[in-house]
CSV table of C-alpha atoms in Angstrom, one decimal:
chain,number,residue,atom,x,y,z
Q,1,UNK,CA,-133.8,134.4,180.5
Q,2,UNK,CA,-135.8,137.4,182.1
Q,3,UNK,CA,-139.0,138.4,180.9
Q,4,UNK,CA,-138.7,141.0,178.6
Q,5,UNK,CA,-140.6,144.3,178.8
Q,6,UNK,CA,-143.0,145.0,176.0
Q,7,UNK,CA,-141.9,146.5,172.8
Q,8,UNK,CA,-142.9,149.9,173.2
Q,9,UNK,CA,-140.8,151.0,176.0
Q,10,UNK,CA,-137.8,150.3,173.3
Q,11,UNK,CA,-139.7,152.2,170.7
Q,12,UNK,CA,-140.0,155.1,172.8
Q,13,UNK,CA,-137.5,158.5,171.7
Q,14,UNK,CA,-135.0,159.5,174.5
Q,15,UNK,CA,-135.5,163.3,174.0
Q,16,UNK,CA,-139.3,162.8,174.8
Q,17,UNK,CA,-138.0,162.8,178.7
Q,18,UNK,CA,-137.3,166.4,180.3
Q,19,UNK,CA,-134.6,167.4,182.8
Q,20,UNK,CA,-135.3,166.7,186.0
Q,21,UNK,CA,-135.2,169.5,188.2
Q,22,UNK,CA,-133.6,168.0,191.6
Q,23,UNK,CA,-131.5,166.0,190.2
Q,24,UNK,CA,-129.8,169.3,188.1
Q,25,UNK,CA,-129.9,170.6,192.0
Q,26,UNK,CA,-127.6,167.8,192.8
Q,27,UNK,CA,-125.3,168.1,189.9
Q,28,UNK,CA,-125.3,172.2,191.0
Q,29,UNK,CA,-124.2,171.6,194.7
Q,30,UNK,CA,-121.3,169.8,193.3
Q,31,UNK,CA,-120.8,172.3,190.6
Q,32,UNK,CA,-120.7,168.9,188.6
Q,33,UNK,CA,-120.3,169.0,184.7
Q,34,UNK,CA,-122.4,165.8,183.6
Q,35,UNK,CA,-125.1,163.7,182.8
Q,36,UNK,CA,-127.2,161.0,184.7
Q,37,UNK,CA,-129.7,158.2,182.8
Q,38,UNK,CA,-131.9,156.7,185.5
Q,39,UNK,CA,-134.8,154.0,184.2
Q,40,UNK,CA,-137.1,151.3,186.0
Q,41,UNK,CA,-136.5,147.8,184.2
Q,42,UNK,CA,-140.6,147.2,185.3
Q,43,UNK,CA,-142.4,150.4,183.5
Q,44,UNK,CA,-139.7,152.3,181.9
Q,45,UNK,CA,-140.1,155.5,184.2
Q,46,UNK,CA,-137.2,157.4,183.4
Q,47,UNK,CA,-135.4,160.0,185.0
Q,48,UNK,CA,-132.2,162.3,182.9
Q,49,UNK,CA,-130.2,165.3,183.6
Q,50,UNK,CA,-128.6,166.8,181.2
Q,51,UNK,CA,-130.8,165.1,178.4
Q,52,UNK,CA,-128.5,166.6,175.2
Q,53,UNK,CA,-125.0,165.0,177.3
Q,54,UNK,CA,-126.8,162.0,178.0
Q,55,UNK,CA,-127.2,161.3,174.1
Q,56,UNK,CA,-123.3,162.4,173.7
Q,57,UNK,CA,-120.4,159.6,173.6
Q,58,UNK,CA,-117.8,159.5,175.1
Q,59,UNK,CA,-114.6,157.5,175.8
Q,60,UNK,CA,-115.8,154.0,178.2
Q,61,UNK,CA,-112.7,153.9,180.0
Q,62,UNK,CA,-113.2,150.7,183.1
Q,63,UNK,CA,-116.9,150.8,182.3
Q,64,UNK,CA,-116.2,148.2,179.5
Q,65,UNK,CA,-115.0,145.9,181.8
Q,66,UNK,CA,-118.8,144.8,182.4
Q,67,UNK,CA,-118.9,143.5,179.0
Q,68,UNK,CA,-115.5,142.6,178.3
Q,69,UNK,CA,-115.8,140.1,181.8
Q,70,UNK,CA,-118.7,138.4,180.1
Q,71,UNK,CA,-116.9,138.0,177.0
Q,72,UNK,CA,-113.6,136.9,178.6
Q,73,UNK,CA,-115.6,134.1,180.8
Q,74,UNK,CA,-117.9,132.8,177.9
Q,75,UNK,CA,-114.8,133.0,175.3
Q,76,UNK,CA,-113.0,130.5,178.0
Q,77,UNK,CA,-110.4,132.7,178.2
Q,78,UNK,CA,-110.4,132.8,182.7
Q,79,UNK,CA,-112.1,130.7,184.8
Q,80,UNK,CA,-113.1,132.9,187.5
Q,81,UNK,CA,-113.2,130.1,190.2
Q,82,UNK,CA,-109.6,128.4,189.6
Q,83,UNK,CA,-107.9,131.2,187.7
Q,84,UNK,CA,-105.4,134.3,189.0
Q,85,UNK,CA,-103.4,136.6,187.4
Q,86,UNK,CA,-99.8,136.5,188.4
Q,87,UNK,CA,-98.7,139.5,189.2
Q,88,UNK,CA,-95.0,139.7,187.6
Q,89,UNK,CA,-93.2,142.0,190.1
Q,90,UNK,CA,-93.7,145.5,187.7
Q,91,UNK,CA,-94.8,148.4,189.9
Q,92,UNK,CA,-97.9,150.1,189.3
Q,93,UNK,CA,-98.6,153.6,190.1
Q,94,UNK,CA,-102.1,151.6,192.2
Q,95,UNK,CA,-100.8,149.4,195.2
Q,96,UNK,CA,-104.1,147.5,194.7
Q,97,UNK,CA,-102.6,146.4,191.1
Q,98,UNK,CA,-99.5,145.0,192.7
Q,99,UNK,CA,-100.4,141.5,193.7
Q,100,UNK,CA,-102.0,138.4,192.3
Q,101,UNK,CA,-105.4,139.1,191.4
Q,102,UNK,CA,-108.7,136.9,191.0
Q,103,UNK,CA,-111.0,138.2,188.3
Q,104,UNK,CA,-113.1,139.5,190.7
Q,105,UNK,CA,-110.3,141.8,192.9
Q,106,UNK,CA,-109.7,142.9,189.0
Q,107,UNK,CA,-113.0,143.9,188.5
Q,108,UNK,CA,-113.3,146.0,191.5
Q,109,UNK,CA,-109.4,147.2,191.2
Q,110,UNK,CA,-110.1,148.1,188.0
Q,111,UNK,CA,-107.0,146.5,187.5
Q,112,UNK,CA,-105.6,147.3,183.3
Q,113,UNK,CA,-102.6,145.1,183.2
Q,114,UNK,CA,-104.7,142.4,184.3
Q,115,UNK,CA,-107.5,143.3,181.6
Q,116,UNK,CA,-104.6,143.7,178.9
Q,117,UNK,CA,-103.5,140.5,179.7
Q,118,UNK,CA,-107.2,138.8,179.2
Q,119,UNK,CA,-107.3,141.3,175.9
Q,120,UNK,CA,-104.2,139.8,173.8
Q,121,UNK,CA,-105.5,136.5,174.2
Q,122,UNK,CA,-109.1,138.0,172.9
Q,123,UNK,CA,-107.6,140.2,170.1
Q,124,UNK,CA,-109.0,142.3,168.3
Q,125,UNK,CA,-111.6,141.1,165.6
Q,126,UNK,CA,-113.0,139.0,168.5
Q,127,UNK,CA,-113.7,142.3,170.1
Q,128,UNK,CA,-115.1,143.8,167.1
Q,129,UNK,CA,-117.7,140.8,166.8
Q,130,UNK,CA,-118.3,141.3,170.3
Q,131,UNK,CA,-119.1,144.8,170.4
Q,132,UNK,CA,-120.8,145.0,167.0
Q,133,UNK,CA,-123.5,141.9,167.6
Q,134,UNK,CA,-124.0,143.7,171.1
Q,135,UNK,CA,-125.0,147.0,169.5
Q,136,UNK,CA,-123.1,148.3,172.3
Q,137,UNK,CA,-121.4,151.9,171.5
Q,138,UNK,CA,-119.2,152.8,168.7
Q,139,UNK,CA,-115.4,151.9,168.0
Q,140,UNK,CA,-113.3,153.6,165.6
Q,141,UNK,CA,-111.4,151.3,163.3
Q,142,UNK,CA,-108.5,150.1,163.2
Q,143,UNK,CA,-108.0,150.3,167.0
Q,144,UNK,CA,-105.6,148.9,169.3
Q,145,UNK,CA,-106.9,145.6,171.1
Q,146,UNK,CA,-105.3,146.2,174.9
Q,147,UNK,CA,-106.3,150.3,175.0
Q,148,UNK,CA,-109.4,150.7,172.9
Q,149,UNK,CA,-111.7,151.2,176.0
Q,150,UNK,CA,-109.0,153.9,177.4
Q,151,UNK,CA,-107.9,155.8,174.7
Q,152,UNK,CA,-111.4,157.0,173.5
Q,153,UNK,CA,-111.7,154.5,170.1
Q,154,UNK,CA,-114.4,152.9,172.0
Q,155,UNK,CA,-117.1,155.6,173.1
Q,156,UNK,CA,-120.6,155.1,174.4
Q,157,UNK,CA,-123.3,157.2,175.7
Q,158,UNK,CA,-125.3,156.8,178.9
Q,159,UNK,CA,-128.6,156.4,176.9
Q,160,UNK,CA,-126.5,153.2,175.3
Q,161,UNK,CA,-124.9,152.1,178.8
Q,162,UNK,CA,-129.1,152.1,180.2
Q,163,UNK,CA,-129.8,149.9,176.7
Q,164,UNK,CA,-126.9,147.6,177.2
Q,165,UNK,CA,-127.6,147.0,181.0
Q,166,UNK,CA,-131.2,146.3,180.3
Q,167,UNK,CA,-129.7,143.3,177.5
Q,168,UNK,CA,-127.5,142.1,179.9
Q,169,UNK,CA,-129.8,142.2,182.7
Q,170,UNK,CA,-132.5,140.5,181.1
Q,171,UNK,CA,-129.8,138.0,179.3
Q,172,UNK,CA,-130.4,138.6,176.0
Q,173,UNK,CA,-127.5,138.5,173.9
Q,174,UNK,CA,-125.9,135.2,173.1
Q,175,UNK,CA,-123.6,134.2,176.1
Q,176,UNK,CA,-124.4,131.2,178.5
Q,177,UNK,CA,-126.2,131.4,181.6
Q,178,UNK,CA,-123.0,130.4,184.0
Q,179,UNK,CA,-121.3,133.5,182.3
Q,180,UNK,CA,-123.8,135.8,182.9
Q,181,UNK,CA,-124.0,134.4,186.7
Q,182,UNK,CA,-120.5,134.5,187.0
Q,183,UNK,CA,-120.3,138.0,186.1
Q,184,UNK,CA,-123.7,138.6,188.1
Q,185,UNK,CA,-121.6,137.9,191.2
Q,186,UNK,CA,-118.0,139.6,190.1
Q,187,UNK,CA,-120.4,142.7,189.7
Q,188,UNK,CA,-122.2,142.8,192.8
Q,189,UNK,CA,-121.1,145.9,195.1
Q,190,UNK,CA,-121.5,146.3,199.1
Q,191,UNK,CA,-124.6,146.8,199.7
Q,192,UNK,CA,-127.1,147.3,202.9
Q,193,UNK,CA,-129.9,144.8,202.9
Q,194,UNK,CA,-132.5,146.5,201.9
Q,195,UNK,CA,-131.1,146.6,197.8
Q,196,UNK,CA,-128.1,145.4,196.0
Q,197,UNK,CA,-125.8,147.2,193.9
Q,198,UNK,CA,-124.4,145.9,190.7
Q,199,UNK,CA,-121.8,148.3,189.1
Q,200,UNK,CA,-118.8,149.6,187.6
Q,201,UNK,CA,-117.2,152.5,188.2
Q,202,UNK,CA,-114.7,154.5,185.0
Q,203,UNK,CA,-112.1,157.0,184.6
Q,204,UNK,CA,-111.1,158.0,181.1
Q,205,UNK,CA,-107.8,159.5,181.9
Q,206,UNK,CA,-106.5,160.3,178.4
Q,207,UNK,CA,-109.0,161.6,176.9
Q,208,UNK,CA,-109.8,165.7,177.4
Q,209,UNK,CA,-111.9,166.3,179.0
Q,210,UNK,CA,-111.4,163.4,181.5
Q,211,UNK,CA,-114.4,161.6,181.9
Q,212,UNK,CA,-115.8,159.5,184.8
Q,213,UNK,CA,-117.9,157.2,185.0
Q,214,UNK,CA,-120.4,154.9,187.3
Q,215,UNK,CA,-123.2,152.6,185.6
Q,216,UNK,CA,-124.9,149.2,187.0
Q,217,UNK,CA,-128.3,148.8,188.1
Q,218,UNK,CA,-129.6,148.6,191.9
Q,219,UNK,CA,-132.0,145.7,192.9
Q,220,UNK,CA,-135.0,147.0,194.9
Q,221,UNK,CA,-138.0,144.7,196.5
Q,222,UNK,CA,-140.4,146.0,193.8
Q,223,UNK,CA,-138.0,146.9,191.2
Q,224,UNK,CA,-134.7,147.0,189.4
Q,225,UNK,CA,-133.5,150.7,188.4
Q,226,UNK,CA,-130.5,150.9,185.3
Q,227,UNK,CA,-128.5,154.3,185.9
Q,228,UNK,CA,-125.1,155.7,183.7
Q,229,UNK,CA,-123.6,158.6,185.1
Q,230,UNK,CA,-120.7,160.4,183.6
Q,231,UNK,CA,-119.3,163.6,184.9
Q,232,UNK,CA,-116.1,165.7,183.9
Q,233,UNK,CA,-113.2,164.7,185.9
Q,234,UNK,CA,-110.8,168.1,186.9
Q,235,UNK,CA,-109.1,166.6,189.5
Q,236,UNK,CA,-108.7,163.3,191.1
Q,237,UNK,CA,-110.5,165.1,193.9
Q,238,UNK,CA,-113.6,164.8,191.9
Q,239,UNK,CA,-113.5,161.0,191.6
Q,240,UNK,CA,-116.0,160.5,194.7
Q,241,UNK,CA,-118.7,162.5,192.6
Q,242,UNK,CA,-119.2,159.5,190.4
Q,243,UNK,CA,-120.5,156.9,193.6
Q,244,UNK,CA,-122.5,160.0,195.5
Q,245,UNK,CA,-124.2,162.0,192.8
Q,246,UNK,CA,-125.6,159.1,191.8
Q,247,UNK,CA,-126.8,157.6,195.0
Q,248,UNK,CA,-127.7,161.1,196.1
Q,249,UNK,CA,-129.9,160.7,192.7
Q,250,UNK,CA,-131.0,157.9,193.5
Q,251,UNK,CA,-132.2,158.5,196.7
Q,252,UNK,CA,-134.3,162.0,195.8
Q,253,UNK,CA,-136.0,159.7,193.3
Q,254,UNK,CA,-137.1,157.6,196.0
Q,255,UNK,CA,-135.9,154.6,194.6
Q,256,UNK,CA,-133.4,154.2,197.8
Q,257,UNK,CA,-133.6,155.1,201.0
């Protein structure tokens, strides 16, 4: 397990950090309706636009496939190194969903019929457990156990997403350390040499407004730096905004180059 920080940066009130200025400026050039969560795992420097959004839930959509991967590993229910999904000749309106699939091309395709697969054998009060000893978000009840994280019963803010990525970064809820490295690896992104990228990207398609999403955390040499981005989606047009407002945050921070 990671060292965890002290006690106080925990302690700390959300709305004690302003706006920052050139990130809005970001958000602006896009004409972007959103909210971005940026914090150092070392000192807690934060960094939030849109502080009042960044407090507000909203609907997880492929986001909760972070979480629901460790569960599904740790539960037993895939083996990420002998396992596929079989891909049963239905078309889906993605080509990347129409093939076998290893949990880790499901991660990245953000592939549902694969994750509704993995989530009947789960079920729901499994989920609930889950989610509730996780602190993680909020989930109306009863809910469906193969939509919850797409139809909005599951909601989460990006103040929770930064909370929950610093648990699972720092391993501290109750899963074993091959899961966490297996998801550790499933969640890596390309990345240039001088940082690595651990994320997920979300798009809450049937909720209104549609909401994206993009949350991880990006390894630095001196640091590690949480961030949750969610944005309203008008058209699938906008879905790029997710993976460049927040490296073009990122990078005004000085926190990549």
């Amino acid at each position: 397990m990671k060292k965890p920080l002290m006690l106080l940066l925990s302690l700390i009130p959300w709305h004690v950090w302003a706006d920052d200025q050139t990130i809005e400026a970001i958000f602006k050039k896009y004409e972007a309706t959103g909210t971005i969560v940026i914090q150092s795992y070392k000192d807690g420097t934060t960094y939030v636009w849109n502080t009042e959004r960044s407090e507000k839930r909203f609907a997880s959509a492929s986001t909760f496939k972070i979480f629901n991967t460790l569960i599904v590993i740790d539960e037993g229910v895939f083996d990420p190194e002998s396992t596929q999904f079989i891909w049963d000749g239905t078309m889906h309106e993605f080509p990347d969903w129409n093939r076998n699939m290893s949990l880790a091309m499901a991660y990245k395709a953000s592939c549902v019929w694969c994750y509704q697969t993995l989530a009947e054998q789960i079920g729901a009060a499994k989920y609930l457990h889950h989610i509730r000893r996780a602190q993680y978000g909020e989930i109306a009840i009863p809910f469906q156990g193969t939509t919850f994280w797409l139809d909005g019963s599951f909601k989460v803010s990006a103040v929770e997403q930064i909370r929950f990525l610093r648990k699972l970064y720092q391993r501290d809820l109750p899963y074993s350390e091959s899961s966490y490295d297996a998801l550790e690896s499933i969640m890596q992104a390309n990345s240039p040499p001088a940082y690595r990228f651990y994320a997920k990207t979300g798009w809450a398609r049937r909720v209104n407004p549609e909401i994206g999403w993009y949350v991880g955390y990006v390894v630095t040499s001196s640091d590690v730096w949480f961030f949750a981005m969610n944005t309203n989606i008008q058209t699938p047009l906008n879905l790029p905004l997710r993976q460049k407002i927040t490296l073009e945050a990122l990078q005004v921070k000085g926190i990549i180059p």
